[in-house]
Coordinates of C-alpha atoms in Angstrom, one line a residue:
X17 CA 67.0 -124.0 -56.8
X18 CA 67.7 -120.7 -58.3
X19 CA 70.6 -118.3 -57.7
X20 CA 69.8 -114.7 -58.2
X21 CA 73.0 -113.4 -59.4
X22 CA 73.0 -109.1 -58.9
X23 CA 72.7 -106.7 -62.1
X24 CA 75.4 -104.3 -62.4
X25 CA 72.7 -101.6 -60.8
X26 CA 72.8 -103.4 -58.0
X27 CA 76.8 -104.0 -57.4
X28 CA 77.9 -100.9 -58.6
X29 CA 74.9 -99.2 -55.3
X30 CA 76.7 -101.9 -53.2
X31 CA 80.1 -100.2 -53.3
X32 CA 78.9 -96.8 -53.8
X33 CA 79.7 -95.7 -50.2
X34 CA 82.9 -97.0 -49.7
X35 CA 83.7 -95.6 -53.7
X36 CA 82.8 -92.8 -52.5
X37 CA 85.1 -92.3 -49.5
X38 CA 88.3 -94.0 -51.0
X39 CA 87.6 -90.6 -53.6
X40 CA 87.4 -88.4 -50.9
X41 CA 90.6 -89.8 -48.9
X42 CA 92.7 -89.3 -52.6
X43 CA 91.8 -86.1 -53.2
X44 CA 92.6 -85.0 -49.7
X45 CA 95.8 -86.9 -49.7
X46 CA 97.1 -85.4 -53.6
X47 CA 95.5 -81.4 -52.3
X48 CA 97.7 -81.6 -49.4
X49 CA 97.0 -80.3 -45.4
X50 CA 95.8 -76.8 -46.8
X51 CA 92.9 -77.7 -48.5
X52 CA 90.8 -80.5 -45.9
X53 CA 88.1 -82.6 -47.2
X54 CA 87.2 -84.4 -44.1
X55 CA 84.0 -83.2 -43.7
X56 CA 83.0 -84.8 -46.5
X57 CA 84.3 -88.3 -45.3
X58 CA 80.2 -88.3 -43.8
X59 CA 79.4 -89.8 -47.5
X60 CA 80.1 -92.9 -47.0
X61 CA 78.1 -93.7 -43.8
X62 CA 75.2 -91.3 -46.1
X63 CA 75.0 -93.5 -48.9
X64 CA 75.4 -96.4 -46.9
X65 CA 72.1 -95.8 -45.3
X66 CA 69.7 -94.7 -48.5
X67 CA 71.2 -98.3 -49.7
X68 CA 71.7 -100.8 -47.4
X69 CA 70.7 -102.7 -43.7
X70 CA 71.4 -100.7 -40.4
X71 CA 74.9 -102.9 -39.6
X72 CA 76.4 -102.5 -43.0
X73 CA 75.5 -98.8 -42.5
X74 CA 77.0 -98.6 -39.0
X75 CA 80.1 -100.9 -40.3
X76 CA 80.9 -97.5 -43.0
X77 CA 80.9 -95.6 -40.5
X78 CA 83.1 -97.2 -38.1
X79 CA 85.2 -97.0 -40.8
X80 CA 84.4 -93.4 -41.5
X81 CA 86.4 -92.4 -38.3
X82 CA 88.7 -94.8 -38.5
X83 CA 89.3 -92.7 -41.9
X84 CA 88.9 -89.6 -40.5
X85 CA 90.8 -89.7 -37.9
X86 CA 94.2 -90.7 -40.3
X87 CA 93.3 -87.6 -42.6
X88 CA 92.7 -85.8 -39.4
X89 CA 95.9 -86.5 -38.8
X90 CA 97.6 -85.7 -41.8
X91 CA 96.0 -82.9 -41.7
X92 CA 96.5 -81.5 -38.3
X93 CA 93.6 -80.7 -37.8
X94 CA 92.9 -82.2 -34.3
X95 CA 95.0 -78.9 -33.3
X96 CA 91.9 -77.3 -34.5
X97 CA 88.9 -77.6 -33.8
X98 CA 88.0 -78.4 -37.4
X99 CA 89.2 -82.1 -36.6
X100 CA 86.9 -82.7 -33.8
X101 CA 83.5 -81.2 -36.1
X102 CA 84.5 -83.6 -39.2
X103 CA 84.1 -86.4 -37.0
X104 CA 81.1 -85.3 -35.1
X105 CA 79.7 -84.7 -38.7
X106 CA 80.6 -88.3 -39.4
X107 CA 79.3 -89.7 -36.2
X108 CA 75.9 -88.1 -36.3
X109 CA 75.0 -88.9 -40.2
X110 CA 76.0 -92.1 -39.6
X111 CA 73.3 -92.0 -36.7
X112 CA 71.0 -90.8 -38.7
X113 CA 71.7 -93.6 -41.9
X114 CA 71.2 -96.3 -39.1
X115 CA 68.0 -94.9 -38.4
X116 CA 66.6 -94.4 -42.1
X117 CA 68.0 -97.9 -43.1
X118 CA 66.2 -99.2 -39.8
X119 CA 63.1 -97.6 -40.4
X120 CA 63.4 -98.4 -44.2
X121 CA 63.6 -102.2 -43.4
X122 CA 60.4 -101.9 -41.2
X123 CA 58.6 -100.7 -44.5
X124 CA 59.8 -103.6 -46.5
X125 CA 59.1 -105.9 -43.9
X126 CA 55.6 -104.4 -44.3
X127 CA 54.9 -103.8 -47.7
X128 CA 56.4 -108.1 -48.2
X129 CA 53.5 -109.2 -45.7
X130 CA 51.0 -106.8 -47.4
X131 CA 52.0 -108.4 -50.6
X132 CA 52.0 -112.1 -49.3
X133 CA 47.9 -111.1 -48.3
X134 CA 47.2 -109.3 -51.7
X135 CA 48.8 -112.5 -53.2
X136 CA 47.0 -114.9 -51.3
X137 CA 43.7 -113.0 -52.2
X138 CA 44.4 -112.5 -55.6
X139 CA 44.8 -116.4 -55.7
X140 CA 41.3 -116.2 -54.2
X141 CA 39.5 -114.0 -56.9
X142 CA 40.8 -115.1 -60.0
X143 CA 42.3 -118.9 -59.2
X144 CA 44.1 -120.6 -62.5
X145 CA 41.5 -122.4 -64.7
X146 CA 41.9 -125.9 -65.1
X147 CA 44.8 -126.7 -67.8
X148 CA 41.8 -128.9 -69.1
X149 CA 37.9 -129.0 -68.6
X150 CA 35.8 -131.9 -69.9
X151 CA 37.0 -131.7 -74.0
X152 CA 38.6 -128.6 -73.5
X153 CA 42.1 -127.7 -73.0
X154 CA 42.1 -124.4 -71.4
X155 CA 44.9 -121.3 -70.7
X156 CA 44.4 -117.6 -69.6
X157 CA 46.6 -114.1 -69.7
X158 CA 45.5 -111.3 -67.2
X159 CA 47.4 -108.2 -67.5
X160 CA 46.5 -105.5 -65.0
X161 CA 46.5 -101.4 -65.4
X162 CA 47.4 -101.0 -62.6
X163 CA 50.8 -101.3 -61.9
X164 CA 52.8 -104.1 -59.4
X165 CA 49.1 -105.4 -59.5
X166 CA 47.7 -108.8 -60.6
X167 CA 44.3 -108.3 -61.1
X168 CA 41.8 -105.8 -61.3
X169 CA 38.4 -105.2 -62.7
X170 CA 38.7 -108.1 -65.3
X171 CA 37.2 -111.1 -64.4
X172 CA 37.0 -114.9 -65.5
X173 CA 36.6 -118.1 -64.6
X174 CA 36.3 -122.0 -65.9
X175 CA 33.5 -124.9 -64.2
X176 CA 33.3 -127.8 -65.5
X177 CA 29.3 -128.3 -64.8
X178 CA 27.1 -131.4 -65.1
X179 CA 25.6 -129.0 -67.5
X180 CA 28.7 -128.7 -69.5
X181 CA 32.3 -126.6 -69.3
X182 CA 30.8 -122.7 -68.9
X183 CA 32.7 -119.7 -69.2
X184 CA 32.3 -116.0 -67.7
X185 CA 35.0 -113.6 -68.8
X186 CA 34.0 -109.9 -67.7
X187 CA 34.7 -106.8 -67.4
X188 CA 33.3 -103.9 -64.3
X189 CA 33.6 -100.9 -65.3
X190 CA 35.8 -98.5 -63.1
X191 CA 38.9 -99.5 -61.3
X192 CA 40.8 -99.3 -58.8
X193 CA 39.4 -101.7 -55.0
X194 CA 35.9 -100.9 -56.0
X195 CA 35.9 -103.3 -59.6
X196 CA 37.4 -106.0 -57.8
X197 CA 35.2 -106.1 -55.1
X198 CA 32.5 -106.4 -57.7
X199 CA 34.3 -109.0 -59.5
X200 CA 34.7 -110.9 -56.3
X201 CA 30.7 -111.0 -55.9
X202 CA 30.3 -111.4 -59.7
X203 CA 32.9 -114.7 -59.5
X204 CA 31.8 -115.7 -56.5
X205 CA 27.3 -116.0 -58.0
X206 CA 29.2 -117.8 -61.4
X207 CA 31.0 -120.5 -59.6
X208 CA 27.9 -121.4 -57.8
X209 CA 24.9 -121.4 -60.1
X210 CA 26.8 -123.3 -62.7
X211 CA 26.3 -126.1 -61.1
X212 CA 23.5 -126.1 -59.4
X213 CA 21.0 -124.1 -63.1
X214 CA 19.8 -126.5 -65.1
X215 CA 20.4 -124.0 -68.4
X216 CA 23.0 -121.2 -70.0
X217 CA 19.8 -118.6 -69.2
X218 CA 18.8 -119.1 -65.7
X219 CA 22.3 -118.6 -65.1
X220 CA 22.5 -115.8 -66.4
X221 CA 19.2 -114.8 -64.3
X222 CA 21.4 -115.5 -61.3
X223 CA 24.3 -113.6 -62.0
X224 CA 21.6 -110.5 -62.7
X225 CA 20.0 -110.7 -59.6
X226 CA 23.4 -110.9 -57.3
X227 CA 25.0 -108.1 -59.2
X228 CA 21.8 -105.8 -58.4
X229 CA 21.7 -106.5 -55.4
X230 CA 25.3 -105.5 -54.9
X231 CA 25.6 -102.1 -57.2
X232 CA 24.9 -99.4 -56.7
X233 CA 24.0 -96.2 -58.7
X234 CA 24.6 -97.0 -62.6
X235 CA 27.8 -99.4 -62.2
X236 CA 27.3 -102.4 -64.4
X237 CA 29.7 -105.1 -65.4
X238 CA 29.9 -106.4 -69.5
X239 CA 30.1 -110.0 -69.7
X240 CA 29.9 -113.2 -72.1
X241 CA 28.8 -116.4 -70.7
X242 CA 29.9 -119.7 -73.0
X243 CA 28.8 -123.4 -72.9
X244 CA 30.4 -126.2 -74.5
X245 CA 28.5 -129.2 -73.8
X246 CA 28.9 -133.0 -76.0
X247 CA 26.9 -131.4 -79.2
X248 CA 29.9 -130.0 -81.2
X249 CA 28.3 -126.0 -80.2
X250 CA 29.3 -123.3 -78.2
X251 CA 26.0 -121.3 -76.7
X252 CA 26.4 -118.1 -75.4
X253 CA 25.2 -114.9 -73.6
X254 CA 26.3 -112.3 -74.4
X255 CA 25.7 -109.1 -71.9
X256 CA 27.1 -106.2 -74.1
X257 CA 30.3 -108.0 -74.0
X258 CA 33.1 -107.7 -77.4
X259 CA 32.1 -110.5 -79.3
X260 CA 34.4 -114.0 -79.0
X261 CA 36.9 -114.9 -81.1
X262 CA 36.4 -118.6 -83.0
X263 CA 38.8 -119.9 -84.7
X264 CA 38.3 -122.7 -87.7
X265 CA 40.0 -125.7 -88.2
X266 CA 41.1 -123.7 -91.2
X267 CA 42.4 -120.8 -89.9
X268 CA 39.4 -118.7 -91.3
X269 CA 37.6 -116.7 -88.1
X270 CA 34.8 -116.3 -86.8
X271 CA 33.6 -113.0 -84.4
X272 CA 29.8 -114.3 -83.7
X273 CA 27.8 -111.5 -82.3
X274 CA 24.1 -111.7 -80.5
X275 CA 20.8 -111.2 -82.6
X276 CA 20.1 -108.9 -80.3
X277 CA 22.5 -106.8 -77.6
X278 CA 21.9 -106.5 -74.5
X279 CA 22.5 -104.5 -71.7
X280 CA 25.0 -105.2 -68.8
X281 CA 24.6 -106.8 -66.0
X282 CA 23.5 -104.4 -62.8
X283 CA 21.1 -102.5 -65.4
X284 CA 19.1 -104.9 -66.5
X285 CA 17.5 -105.8 -63.6
X286 CA 14.1 -103.3 -64.2
X287 CA 11.8 -105.3 -66.6
X288 CA 14.2 -104.9 -69.2
X289 CA 14.5 -108.4 -71.2
X290 CA 17.9 -110.3 -70.4
X291 CA 19.8 -111.4 -74.0
X292 CA 19.2 -114.1 -75.9
X293 CA 21.1 -117.3 -76.1
X294 CA 22.8 -118.4 -79.9
X295 CA 24.2 -121.1 -81.0
X296 CA 27.7 -121.6 -82.9
X297 CA 29.2 -124.2 -84.5
X298 CA 32.3 -125.5 -82.1
X299 CA 34.2 -128.8 -83.3
X300 CA 37.7 -130.3 -82.0
X301 CA 40.3 -128.7 -83.3
X302 CA 39.2 -125.3 -83.5
X303 CA 39.6 -122.1 -81.2
X304 CA 37.3 -120.0 -79.3
X305 CA 39.3 -116.9 -77.6
X306 CA 37.3 -114.6 -75.3
X307 CA 39.0 -111.6 -74.1
X308 CA 38.1 -108.0 -72.7
X309 CA 37.7 -104.4 -74.2
X310 CA 41.7 -103.7 -72.9
X311 CA 43.0 -105.7 -75.6
X312 CA 40.8 -104.8 -79.1
X313 CA 41.1 -101.2 -77.6
X314 CA 45.0 -100.7 -77.1
X315 CA 46.1 -98.7 -78.8
X316 CA 49.8 -97.9 -80.0
X317 CA 51.1 -94.9 -80.9
X318 CA 49.4 -93.3 -84.0
X319 CA 46.6 -94.5 -82.2
X320 CA 45.7 -97.7 -84.2
X321 CA 43.7 -100.1 -81.9
X322 CA 45.0 -104.0 -81.7
X323 CA 44.3 -106.0 -84.9
X324 CA 43.2 -109.0 -83.0
X325 CA 42.3 -110.6 -86.0
X326 CA 45.2 -110.1 -87.9
X327 CA 47.1 -111.8 -85.0
X328 CA 45.1 -114.8 -85.0
X329 CA 48.3 -116.5 -86.6
X330 CA 50.1 -116.1 -83.3
X331 CA 47.6 -119.3 -81.8
X332 CA 49.3 -121.8 -83.5
X333 CA 51.7 -123.1 -80.9
X334 CA 50.8 -126.6 -80.2
X335 CA 51.1 -125.6 -76.3
X336 CA 47.5 -123.0 -75.8
X337 CA 49.6 -121.4 -72.9
X338 CA 52.4 -120.3 -74.9
X339 CA 50.0 -120.0 -77.8
X340 CA 48.4 -116.8 -75.7
X341 CA 51.4 -116.4 -73.9
X342 CA 53.1 -114.9 -77.6
X343 CA 49.2 -113.2 -78.5
X344 CA 50.0 -111.1 -75.1
X345 CA 53.3 -110.5 -75.9
X346 CA 52.4 -108.9 -79.6
X347 CA 50.2 -106.8 -78.1
X348 CA 52.7 -105.6 -75.6
X349 CA 54.9 -104.5 -78.0
X350 CA 51.8 -103.0 -80.3
X351 CA 51.5 -100.5 -76.9
X352 CA 55.1 -100.6 -76.5
X353 CA 54.2 -99.1 -72.7
X354 CA 51.8 -100.2 -70.1
X355 CA 48.3 -100.9 -70.9
X356 CA 45.8 -98.3 -70.3
X357 CA 43.1 -100.8 -69.7
X358 CA 42.8 -104.4 -67.8
X359 CA 43.5 -107.2 -70.5
X360 CA 42.3 -110.2 -69.7
X361 CA 42.1 -113.5 -72.6
X362 CA 41.0 -116.8 -72.2
X363 CA 41.8 -119.3 -75.1
X364 CA 39.5 -123.1 -75.0
X365 CA 41.0 -125.4 -77.6
X366 CA 38.1 -128.0 -78.3
X367 CA 40.5 -131.4 -78.7
X368 CA 37.3 -134.0 -78.2
X369 CA 38.1 -137.8 -77.1
X370 CA 41.1 -138.5 -78.7
X371 CA 42.2 -135.9 -80.5
X372 CA 45.1 -134.9 -81.1
X373 CA 47.1 -131.8 -79.3
X374 CA 48.1 -129.9 -82.7
X375 CA 46.4 -126.4 -84.1
X376 CA 47.4 -125.6 -87.4
X377 CA 46.8 -122.4 -88.4
X378 CA 47.7 -121.0 -91.6

């Protein structure tokens, strides 16, 4: 079990109520009875109510009352109303602080429950991809543009079907819960059809029908489907999505583009011809990176797009997950801040049967 060490900021916040009361007491003693800093003792329970739990706030309040009595006797303020007014002020602030701490604690519990439910939903929607699928090693990276979120409008999945390893990477138009719901529709249809449909075109048509039933207006989903069988090639079906990147064994790059561009999913169910499959050589020792436009359209401070092709050398780590994490870290350095769009990357390494795990990239 890992023990979480307190940070310097948390230590400062923890001792702030005590420090406030010590400073007030010292100032009162040094200034003498004529000045009277007594009401400022209420800063202790006030800070405690903002930063701690209700029990600690109550304890700080009791200490503040005791301190208030001591300073009041020292200053001779109980001979008039000032001393009792100061005590009433400390008691009132302590009560408000306790109420605030109780309410904050309830909200934190509710937020923790909501986050727990959201994490379960996220794991159901974007399940971890298998580390190996047939002759492939897989790794995935997902960075949401929404703070505190792990999923958004991008989607991915890897399915080892009887017809080969089938993969999808897609990008839903829009953001927010609507985009997440659409991603769930696409992934649900893909996971079922990937096992049933004998060819990639049939799989794509099944996805098109499912998406067309669910989407309204001009909403759409760009996606690229890939199928890797045992004949050392990959078949692509591209629905208006960025071309994948193939890293050859000698380090050269290939961005295979479709023979003709097709409309995204959700826009092709009106008699318009769908995409045509195209085959690309894919042999042991090579890598295939599928990604969304949140990667290639990420800009730096000068407005320059992320040069994915120039950073392919970062995928040289023998471990696929480590290689993809290096690429993701470089992407975050490029933007020097949060992304403006979700960014998903799915890396597939073809090791074959009995092939080594090393991927030499110069």
